[in-house]
Amino acid sequence: SSSSSSSSSSSSSSSHASERERDRVGERERSSHHHHPIQPLSLSLFEKLVAGGSAGALSQLCIYPLETVKTRLAAAPSGMYQGIWHCLVDTYSRGGVRAVYRGLNASLVGIVPYAGIDLATFETLKNWYAKTFEFGNHREPSVFVLLSCGAISSAMGQVVAYPIALVRTRLQVEGMTQTLQGYPQMERAKYSSVLGALRTIVREEGFLALYRGLFPNMMKAVPAVSISWAVYETCKKHLTRLADERD
């Protein structure tokens, strides 16, 4: 009887010890997960360029008809179009699908380097700041730093890609003339291709014509892109923190 009681007591204490050990292991795992969240995948500069360029190309393919409509509405005299839908239908009826997507090649050629440079430059500057100005645990850049990184990355992308953006705009509005009735007519195309348009502009107007309108465009695009980056990074930071707290 004494032997049986001793065996039962030993078994019970062993069971409690194993439960306490499992609790400690589980607590260590939870603590480790909470204090050491999974770090995002580190990409090389080339991979960032490819990722940004691919994202930009896909977005242009999806929204390009609206880009054409936006450009034509801006270039057309007041009253020529009654709205977005009227402009889109009128452009299609006069030139077909080619008129709606005219300049797409130039847009793709331009958006790939622009989006790639924008993303790669922004991530590189942000990571450089985090490593250079690391004070204790406060490694996250402030909103001002994010805005500055976004402004620099957008400006660099604009300088590189703007000549192609200029060609795209000219291809989009090519053939529009003001008739007596106030409706645009499709005339013979002046530019045969993206390279042909670049050569024609340089030959007839000079090299600096490729950057005509760059400053007003940067006044619009640079703050818009920098704000987008700052909002994106801030939202990502808060969502990541909420996910860590929930785990």
PDB file of C-alpha atoms in Angstrom:
ATOM      1  CA  SER A   1       0.000   0.000   0.000  1.00  0.00           C
ATOM      2  CA  SER A   2       2.824   2.363   0.907  1.00  0.00           C
ATOM      3  CA  SER A   3       4.613   1.463  -2.340  1.00  0.00           C
ATOM      4  CA  SER A   4       1.455   2.117  -4.370  1.00  0.00           C
ATOM      5  CA  SER A   5       0.913   5.510  -2.708  1.00  0.00           C
ATOM      6  CA  SER A   6       4.533   6.498  -3.334  1.00  0.00           C
ATOM      7  CA  SER A   7       4.255   5.480  -6.986  1.00  0.00           C
ATOM      8  CA  SER A   8       1.036   7.478  -7.422  1.00  0.00           C
ATOM      9  CA  SER A   9       2.591  10.538  -5.796  1.00  0.00           C
ATOM     10  CA  SER A  10       5.672  10.288  -7.987  1.00  0.00           C
ATOM     11  CA  SER A  11       3.521   9.943 -11.107  1.00  0.00           C
ATOM     12  CA  SER A  12       1.433  12.972 -10.125  1.00  0.00           C
ATOM     13  CA  SER A  13       4.467  15.186  -9.437  1.00  0.00           C
ATOM     14  CA  SER A  14       6.018  14.066 -12.735  1.00  0.00           C
ATOM     15  CA  SER A  15       2.815  14.988 -14.567  1.00  0.00           C
ATOM     16  CA  HIS A  16       2.731  18.431 -12.915  1.00  0.00           C
ATOM     17  CA  ALA A  17       6.386  18.986 -13.760  1.00  0.00           C
ATOM     18  CA  SER A  18       5.833  18.137 -17.415  1.00  0.00           C
ATOM     19  CA  GLU A  19       2.829  20.479 -17.576  1.00  0.00           C
ATOM     20  CA  ARG A  20       4.882  23.289 -16.040  1.00  0.00           C
ATOM     21  CA  GLU A  21       7.656  22.605 -18.556  1.00  0.00           C
ATOM     22  CA  ARG A  22       5.182  22.766 -21.466  1.00  0.00           C
ATOM     23  CA  ASP A  23       3.813  26.048 -20.114  1.00  0.00           C
ATOM     24  CA  ARG A  24       7.330  27.498 -19.901  1.00  0.00           C
ATOM     25  CA  VAL A  25       8.140  26.376 -23.441  1.00  0.00           C
ATOM     26  CA  GLY A  26       4.892  27.848 -24.751  1.00  0.00           C
ATOM     27  CA  GLU A  27       5.530  31.109 -22.915  1.00  0.00           C
ATOM     28  CA  ARG A  28       9.064  31.336 -24.358  1.00  0.00           C
ATOM     29  CA  GLU A  29       7.739  30.718 -27.874  1.00  0.00           C
ATOM     30  CA  ARG A  30       5.054  33.387 -27.491  1.00  0.00           C
ATOM     31  CA  SER A  31       7.562  35.821 -26.023  1.00  0.00           C
ATOM     32  CA  SER A  32      10.036  35.116 -28.808  1.00  0.00           C
ATOM     33  CA  HIS A  33       7.353  35.608 -31.459  1.00  0.00           C
ATOM     34  CA  HIS A  34       6.168  38.831 -29.874  1.00  0.00           C
ATOM     35  CA  HIS A  35       9.590  40.419 -29.490  1.00  0.00           C
ATOM     36  CA  HIS A  36      11.091  39.077 -32.705  1.00  0.00           C
ATOM     37  CA  PRO A  37       8.485  39.391 -35.482  1.00  0.00           C
ATOM     38  CA  ILE A  38       9.224  37.933 -38.881  1.00  0.00           C
ATOM     39  CA  GLN A  39      11.373  40.382 -40.785  1.00  0.00           C
ATOM     40  CA  PRO A  40      10.332  41.372 -44.327  1.00  0.00           C
ATOM     41  CA  LEU A  41      12.237  39.827 -47.196  1.00  0.00           C
ATOM     42  CA  SER A  42      15.275  41.891 -48.147  1.00  0.00           C
ATOM     43  CA  LEU A  43      15.410  42.608 -51.895  1.00  0.00           C
ATOM     44  CA  SER A  44      18.402  43.597 -53.966  1.00  0.00           C
ATOM     45  CA  LEU A  45      18.442  46.865 -55.888  1.00  0.00           C
ATOM     46  CA  PHE A  46      17.780  45.023 -59.156  1.00  0.00           C
ATOM     47  CA  GLU A  47      14.825  43.139 -57.643  1.00  0.00           C
ATOM     48  CA  LYS A  48      13.347  46.426 -56.408  1.00  0.00           C
ATOM     49  CA  LEU A  49      13.706  47.902 -59.913  1.00  0.00           C
ATOM     50  CA  VAL A  50      11.960  44.881 -61.444  1.00  0.00           C
ATOM     51  CA  ALA A  51       9.171  44.895 -58.836  1.00  0.00           C
ATOM     52  CA  GLY A  52       8.483  48.607 -59.235  1.00  0.00           C
ATOM     53  CA  GLY A  53       8.635  48.471 -63.035  1.00  0.00           C
ATOM     54  CA  SER A  54       6.295  45.466 -63.219  1.00  0.00           C
ATOM     55  CA  ALA A  55       3.768  47.122 -60.913  1.00  0.00           C
ATOM     56  CA  GLY A  56       3.863  50.315 -62.977  1.00  0.00           C
ATOM     57  CA  ALA A  57       3.438  48.439 -66.276  1.00  0.00           C
ATOM     58  CA  LEU A  58       0.442  46.464 -64.989  1.00  0.00           C
ATOM     59  CA  SER A  59      -1.260  49.587 -63.663  1.00  0.00           C
ATOM     60  CA  GLN A  60      -0.822  51.348 -67.016  1.00  0.00           C
ATOM     61  CA  LEU A  61      -2.343  48.422 -68.907  1.00  0.00           C
ATOM     62  CA  CYS A  62      -5.405  48.556 -66.662  1.00  0.00           C
ATOM     63  CA  ILE A  63      -6.077  52.312 -66.650  1.00  0.00           C
ATOM     64  CA  TYR A  64      -4.640  53.515 -69.968  1.00  0.00           C
ATOM     65  CA  PRO A  65      -7.987  54.363 -71.676  1.00  0.00           C
ATOM     66  CA  LEU A  66      -8.693  56.764 -68.806  1.00  0.00           C
ATOM     67  CA  GLU A  67      -5.222  58.281 -69.255  1.00  0.00           C
ATOM     68  CA  THR A  68      -6.090  58.991 -72.886  1.00  0.00           C
ATOM     69  CA  VAL A  69      -9.420  60.516 -71.892  1.00  0.00           C
ATOM     70  CA  LYS A  70      -7.770  62.680 -69.218  1.00  0.00           C
ATOM     71  CA  THR A  71      -5.217  64.039 -71.683  1.00  0.00           C
ATOM     72  CA  ARG A  72      -7.827  64.754 -74.377  1.00  0.00           C
ATOM     73  CA  LEU A  73     -10.164  66.479 -71.928  1.00  0.00           C
ATOM     74  CA  ALA A  74      -7.283  68.691 -70.809  1.00  0.00           C
ATOM     75  CA  ALA A  75      -6.246  69.515 -74.393  1.00  0.00           C
ATOM     76  CA  ALA A  76      -9.714  69.979 -75.922  1.00  0.00           C
ATOM     77  CA  PRO A  77     -11.419  73.397 -76.036  1.00  0.00           C
ATOM     78  CA  SER A  78     -14.258  73.998 -73.601  1.00  0.00           C
ATOM     79  CA  GLY A  79     -17.479  72.304 -74.657  1.00  0.00           C
ATOM     80  CA  MET A  80     -15.907  69.839 -77.094  1.00  0.00           C
ATOM     81  CA  TYR A  81     -16.688  66.893 -74.832  1.00  0.00           C
ATOM     82  CA  GLN A  82     -19.643  66.472 -72.502  1.00  0.00           C
ATOM     83  CA  GLY A  83     -17.756  64.299 -70.059  1.00  0.00           C
ATOM     84  CA  ILE A  84     -15.543  61.255 -69.586  1.00  0.00           C
ATOM     85  CA  TRP A  85     -17.878  58.758 -71.240  1.00  0.00           C
ATOM     86  CA  HIS A  86     -18.580  61.023 -74.218  1.00  0.00           C
ATOM     87  CA  CYS A  87     -14.854  61.569 -74.765  1.00  0.00           C
ATOM     88  CA  LEU A  88     -14.125  57.837 -74.577  1.00  0.00           C
ATOM     89  CA  VAL A  89     -16.933  56.891 -76.979  1.00  0.00           C
ATOM     90  CA  ASP A  90     -16.062  59.687 -79.399  1.00  0.00           C
ATOM     91  CA  THR A  91     -12.380  58.718 -79.437  1.00  0.00           C
ATOM     92  CA  TYR A  92     -13.262  55.080 -80.091  1.00  0.00           C
ATOM     93  CA  SER A  93     -15.799  55.892 -82.818  1.00  0.00           C
ATOM     94  CA  ARG A  94     -13.278  58.042 -84.715  1.00  0.00           C
ATOM     95  CA  GLY A  95     -10.166  55.906 -84.348  1.00  0.00           C
ATOM     96  CA  GLY A  96     -11.132  52.544 -82.878  1.00  0.00           C
ATOM     97  CA  VAL A  97      -9.161  50.702 -80.211  1.00  0.00           C
ATOM     98  CA  ARG A  98      -5.890  52.071 -81.605  1.00  0.00           C
ATOM     99  CA  ALA A  99      -7.012  55.629 -80.822  1.00  0.00           C
ATOM    100  CA  VAL A 100      -7.971  54.701 -77.246  1.00  0.00           C
ATOM    101  CA  TYR A 101      -4.630  52.986 -76.648  1.00  0.00           C
ATOM    102  CA  ARG A 102      -2.508  55.310 -78.763  1.00  0.00           C
ATOM    103  CA  GLY A 103       0.752  56.014 -76.952  1.00  0.00           C
ATOM    104  CA  LEU A 104       0.564  52.862 -74.815  1.00  0.00           C
ATOM    105  CA  ASN A 105       4.005  51.696 -75.957  1.00  0.00           C
ATOM    106  CA  ALA A 106       5.501  55.016 -74.922  1.00  0.00           C
ATOM    107  CA  SER A 107       3.679  54.848 -71.609  1.00  0.00           C
ATOM    108  CA  LEU A 108       5.008  51.363 -70.875  1.00  0.00           C
ATOM    109  CA  VAL A 109       8.528  52.344 -71.902  1.00  0.00           C
ATOM    110  CA  GLY A 110       8.323  55.362 -69.592  1.00  0.00           C
ATOM    111  CA  ILE A 111       6.517  53.911 -66.584  1.00  0.00           C
ATOM    112  CA  VAL A 112       8.847  50.923 -66.156  1.00  0.00           C
ATOM    113  CA  PRO A 113      11.993  53.003 -65.460  1.00  0.00           C
ATOM    114  CA  TYR A 114      10.009  55.639 -63.556  1.00  0.00           C
ATOM    115  CA  ALA A 115       8.259  53.192 -61.204  1.00  0.00           C
ATOM    116  CA  GLY A 116      11.403  51.085 -60.851  1.00  0.00           C
ATOM    117  CA  ILE A 117      13.612  54.060 -59.992  1.00  0.00           C
ATOM    118  CA  ASP A 118      10.964  55.490 -57.658  1.00  0.00           C
ATOM    119  CA  LEU A 119      10.577  52.273 -55.653  1.00  0.00           C
ATOM    120  CA  ALA A 120      14.269  51.344 -55.605  1.00  0.00           C
ATOM    121  CA  THR A 121      15.403  54.854 -54.630  1.00  0.00           C
ATOM    122  CA  PHE A 122      12.775  55.225 -51.913  1.00  0.00           C
ATOM    123  CA  GLU A 123      13.569  51.858 -50.302  1.00  0.00           C
ATOM    124  CA  THR A 124      17.324  52.467 -50.551  1.00  0.00           C
ATOM    125  CA  LEU A 125      17.094  55.915 -48.939  1.00  0.00           C
ATOM    126  CA  LYS A 126      14.758  54.690 -46.204  1.00  0.00           C
ATOM    127  CA  ASN A 127      16.981  51.721 -45.331  1.00  0.00           C
ATOM    128  CA  TRP A 128      20.094  53.901 -45.423  1.00  0.00           C
ATOM    129  CA  TYR A 129      18.505  56.336 -42.973  1.00  0.00           C
ATOM    130  CA  ALA A 130      17.449  53.522 -40.642  1.00  0.00           C
ATOM    131  CA  LYS A 131      20.984  52.104 -40.551  1.00  0.00           C
ATOM    132  CA  THR A 132      22.814  55.443 -40.359  1.00  0.00           C
ATOM    133  CA  PHE A 133      20.663  57.182 -37.754  1.00  0.00           C
ATOM    134  CA  GLU A 134      19.862  54.273 -35.455  1.00  0.00           C
ATOM    135  CA  PHE A 135      19.308  55.553 -31.945  1.00  0.00           C
ATOM    136  CA  GLY A 136      18.419  52.736 -29.560  1.00  0.00           C
ATOM    137  CA  ASN A 137      15.209  51.075 -30.678  1.00  0.00           C
ATOM    138  CA  HIS A 138      13.901  54.100 -32.588  1.00  0.00           C
ATOM    139  CA  ARG A 139      14.747  52.950 -36.098  1.00  0.00           C
ATOM    140  CA  GLU A 140      11.504  53.894 -37.825  1.00  0.00           C
ATOM    141  CA  PRO A 141      11.860  57.026 -39.997  1.00  0.00           C
ATOM    142  CA  SER A 142       9.587  59.936 -39.186  1.00  0.00           C
ATOM    143  CA  VAL A 143       6.881  61.183 -41.549  1.00  0.00           C
ATOM    144  CA  PHE A 144       9.158  64.054 -42.590  1.00  0.00           C
ATOM    145  CA  VAL A 145      11.911  61.597 -43.546  1.00  0.00           C
ATOM    146  CA  LEU A 146       9.432  59.477 -45.523  1.00  0.00           C
ATOM    147  CA  LEU A 147       8.174  62.574 -47.343  1.00  0.00           C
ATOM    148  CA  SER A 148      11.754  63.589 -48.158  1.00  0.00           C
ATOM    149  CA  CYS A 149      12.670  60.113 -49.440  1.00  0.00           C
ATOM    150  CA  GLY A 150       9.511  60.046 -51.565  1.00  0.00           C
ATOM    151  CA  ALA A 151      10.212  63.504 -53.004  1.00  0.00           C
ATOM    152  CA  ILE A 152      13.780  62.576 -53.986  1.00  0.00           C
ATOM    153  CA  SER A 153      12.788  59.218 -55.500  1.00  0.00           C
ATOM    154  CA  SER A 154       9.915  60.743 -57.471  1.00  0.00           C
ATOM    155  CA  ALA A 155      12.079  63.590 -58.771  1.00  0.00           C
ATOM    156  CA  MET A 156      14.752  61.155 -59.972  1.00  0.00           C
ATOM    157  CA  GLY A 157      12.156  59.034 -61.744  1.00  0.00           C
ATOM    158  CA  GLN A 158      10.601  62.093 -63.370  1.00  0.00           C
ATOM    159  CA  VAL A 159      13.912  63.332 -64.769  1.00  0.00           C
ATOM    160  CA  VAL A 160      14.686  59.941 -66.319  1.00  0.00           C
ATOM    161  CA  ALA A 161      11.235  59.133 -67.705  1.00  0.00           C
ATOM    162  CA  TYR A 162       9.833  62.559 -68.638  1.00  0.00           C
ATOM    163  CA  PRO A 163      10.839  62.566 -72.349  1.00  0.00           C
ATOM    164  CA  ILE A 164       8.853  59.371 -72.860  1.00  0.00           C
ATOM    165  CA  ALA A 165       5.909  60.833 -70.945  1.00  0.00           C
ATOM    166  CA  LEU A 166       6.012  63.861 -73.260  1.00  0.00           C
ATOM    167  CA  VAL A 167       5.927  61.587 -76.311  1.00  0.00           C
ATOM    168  CA  ARG A 168       3.014  59.652 -74.829  1.00  0.00           C
ATOM    169  CA  THR A 169       1.025  62.845 -74.329  1.00  0.00           C
ATOM    170  CA  ARG A 170       1.661  63.995 -77.892  1.00  0.00           C
ATOM    171  CA  LEU A 171       0.618  60.625 -79.261  1.00  0.00           C
ATOM    172  CA  GLN A 172      -2.589  60.725 -77.214  1.00  0.00           C
ATOM    173  CA  VAL A 173      -3.691  64.101 -78.597  1.00  0.00           C
ATOM    174  CA  GLU A 174      -2.279  63.659 -82.090  1.00  0.00           C
ATOM    175  CA  GLY A 175      -4.853  64.299 -84.777  1.00  0.00           C
ATOM    176  CA  MET A 176      -7.119  66.521 -82.691  1.00  0.00           C
ATOM    177  CA  THR A 177      -7.999  69.798 -84.468  1.00  0.00           C
ATOM    178  CA  GLN A 178     -10.640  72.407 -83.825  1.00  0.00           C
ATOM    179  CA  THR A 179     -13.154  72.450 -86.696  1.00  0.00           C
ATOM    180  CA  LEU A 180     -15.854  75.005 -87.297  1.00  0.00           C
ATOM    181  CA  GLN A 181     -18.330  72.846 -85.381  1.00  0.00           C
ATOM    182  CA  GLY A 182     -15.944  72.412 -82.492  1.00  0.00           C
ATOM    183  CA  TYR A 183     -15.384  68.671 -82.844  1.00  0.00           C
ATOM    184  CA  PRO A 184     -12.022  66.969 -83.176  1.00  0.00           C
ATOM    185  CA  GLN A 185     -11.100  65.221 -86.403  1.00  0.00           C
ATOM    186  CA  MET A 186      -8.518  62.479 -86.798  1.00  0.00           C
ATOM    187  CA  GLU A 187      -5.800  63.585 -89.223  1.00  0.00           C
ATOM    188  CA  ARG A 188      -2.817  61.769 -90.651  1.00  0.00           C
ATOM    189  CA  ALA A 189      -0.441  60.700 -87.884  1.00  0.00           C
ATOM    190  CA  LYS A 190       2.691  62.821 -87.601  1.00  0.00           C
ATOM    191  CA  TYR A 191       4.588  60.340 -85.422  1.00  0.00           C
ATOM    192  CA  SER A 192       5.058  56.767 -86.615  1.00  0.00           C
ATOM    193  CA  SER A 193       6.521  55.360 -83.396  1.00  0.00           C
ATOM    194  CA  VAL A 194       8.040  56.292 -80.044  1.00  0.00           C
ATOM    195  CA  LEU A 195      11.559  56.541 -81.475  1.00  0.00           C
ATOM    196  CA  GLY A 196      10.229  58.387 -84.513  1.00  0.00           C
ATOM    197  CA  ALA A 197       8.501  60.895 -82.254  1.00  0.00           C
ATOM    198  CA  LEU A 198      11.666  61.415 -80.218  1.00  0.00           C
ATOM    199  CA  ARG A 199      13.724  62.024 -83.372  1.00  0.00           C
ATOM    200  CA  THR A 200      11.130  64.404 -84.823  1.00  0.00           C
ATOM    201  CA  ILE A 201      10.873  66.462 -81.641  1.00  0.00           C
ATOM    202  CA  VAL A 202      14.668  66.758 -81.280  1.00  0.00           C
ATOM    203  CA  ARG A 203      15.114  67.611 -84.969  1.00  0.00           C
ATOM    204  CA  GLU A 204      12.335  70.212 -85.161  1.00  0.00           C
ATOM    205  CA  GLU A 205      12.331  71.683 -81.637  1.00  0.00           C
ATOM    206  CA  GLY A 206      15.698  70.826 -80.101  1.00  0.00           C
ATOM    207  CA  PHE A 207      16.745  68.475 -77.311  1.00  0.00           C
ATOM    208  CA  LEU A 208      15.403  70.679 -74.490  1.00  0.00           C
ATOM    209  CA  ALA A 209      11.909  70.328 -75.964  1.00  0.00           C
ATOM    210  CA  LEU A 210      11.862  66.800 -74.538  1.00  0.00           C
ATOM    211  CA  TYR A 211      11.764  68.364 -71.057  1.00  0.00           C
ATOM    212  CA  ARG A 212       9.196  71.048 -71.819  1.00  0.00           C
ATOM    213  CA  GLY A 213       6.709  71.159 -68.942  1.00  0.00           C
ATOM    214  CA  LEU A 214       8.926  69.160 -66.583  1.00  0.00           C
ATOM    215  CA  PHE A 215       8.824  71.697 -63.735  1.00  0.00           C
ATOM    216  CA  PRO A 216       4.995  72.028 -63.581  1.00  0.00           C
ATOM    217  CA  ASN A 217       4.731  68.252 -63.788  1.00  0.00           C
ATOM    218  CA  MET A 218       7.157  67.840 -60.874  1.00  0.00           C
ATOM    219  CA  MET A 219       5.221  70.396 -58.836  1.00  0.00           C
ATOM    220  CA  LYS A 220       2.226  68.074 -59.143  1.00  0.00           C
ATOM    221  CA  ALA A 221       3.835  64.635 -59.077  1.00  0.00           C
ATOM    222  CA  VAL A 222       6.564  65.021 -56.447  1.00  0.00           C
ATOM    223  CA  PRO A 223       4.300  66.012 -53.509  1.00  0.00           C
ATOM    224  CA  ALA A 224       1.632  63.530 -54.610  1.00  0.00           C
ATOM    225  CA  VAL A 225       4.060  60.605 -54.726  1.00  0.00           C
ATOM    226  CA  SER A 226       5.855  61.579 -51.510  1.00  0.00           C
ATOM    227  CA  ILE A 227       2.526  61.798 -49.646  1.00  0.00           C
ATOM    228  CA  SER A 228       1.543  58.390 -51.048  1.00  0.00           C
ATOM    229  CA  TRP A 229       4.780  56.846 -49.787  1.00  0.00           C
ATOM    230  CA  ALA A 230       4.425  58.451 -46.349  1.00  0.00           C
ATOM    231  CA  VAL A 231       0.809  57.278 -45.954  1.00  0.00           C
ATOM    232  CA  TYR A 232       1.703  53.776 -47.183  1.00  0.00           C
ATOM    233  CA  GLU A 233       4.624  53.384 -44.766  1.00  0.00           C
ATOM    234  CA  THR A 234       2.645  54.808 -41.821  1.00  0.00           C
ATOM    235  CA  CYS A 235      -0.313  52.496 -42.450  1.00  0.00           C
ATOM    236  CA  LYS A 236       2.011  49.503 -42.855  1.00  0.00           C
ATOM    237  CA  LYS A 237       3.733  50.333 -39.543  1.00  0.00           C
ATOM    238  CA  HIS A 238       0.455  50.563 -37.619  1.00  0.00           C
ATOM    239  CA  LEU A 239      -1.001  47.415 -39.205  1.00  0.00           C
ATOM    240  CA  THR A 240       2.173  45.476 -38.414  1.00  0.00           C
ATOM    241  CA  ARG A 241       2.055  46.675 -34.806  1.00  0.00           C
ATOM    242  CA  LEU A 242      -1.584  45.625 -34.479  1.00  0.00           C
ATOM    243  CA  ALA A 243      -0.761  42.185 -35.892  1.00  0.00           C
ATOM    244  CA  ASP A 244       2.114  41.753 -33.399  1.00  0.00           C
ATOM    245  CA  GLU A 245      -0.096  42.779 -30.470  1.00  0.00           C
ATOM    246  CA  ARG A 246      -2.819  40.356 -31.552  1.00  0.00           C
ATOM    247  CA  ASP A 247      -0.311  37.501 -31.699  1.00  0.00           C
TER     248      ASP A 247
END
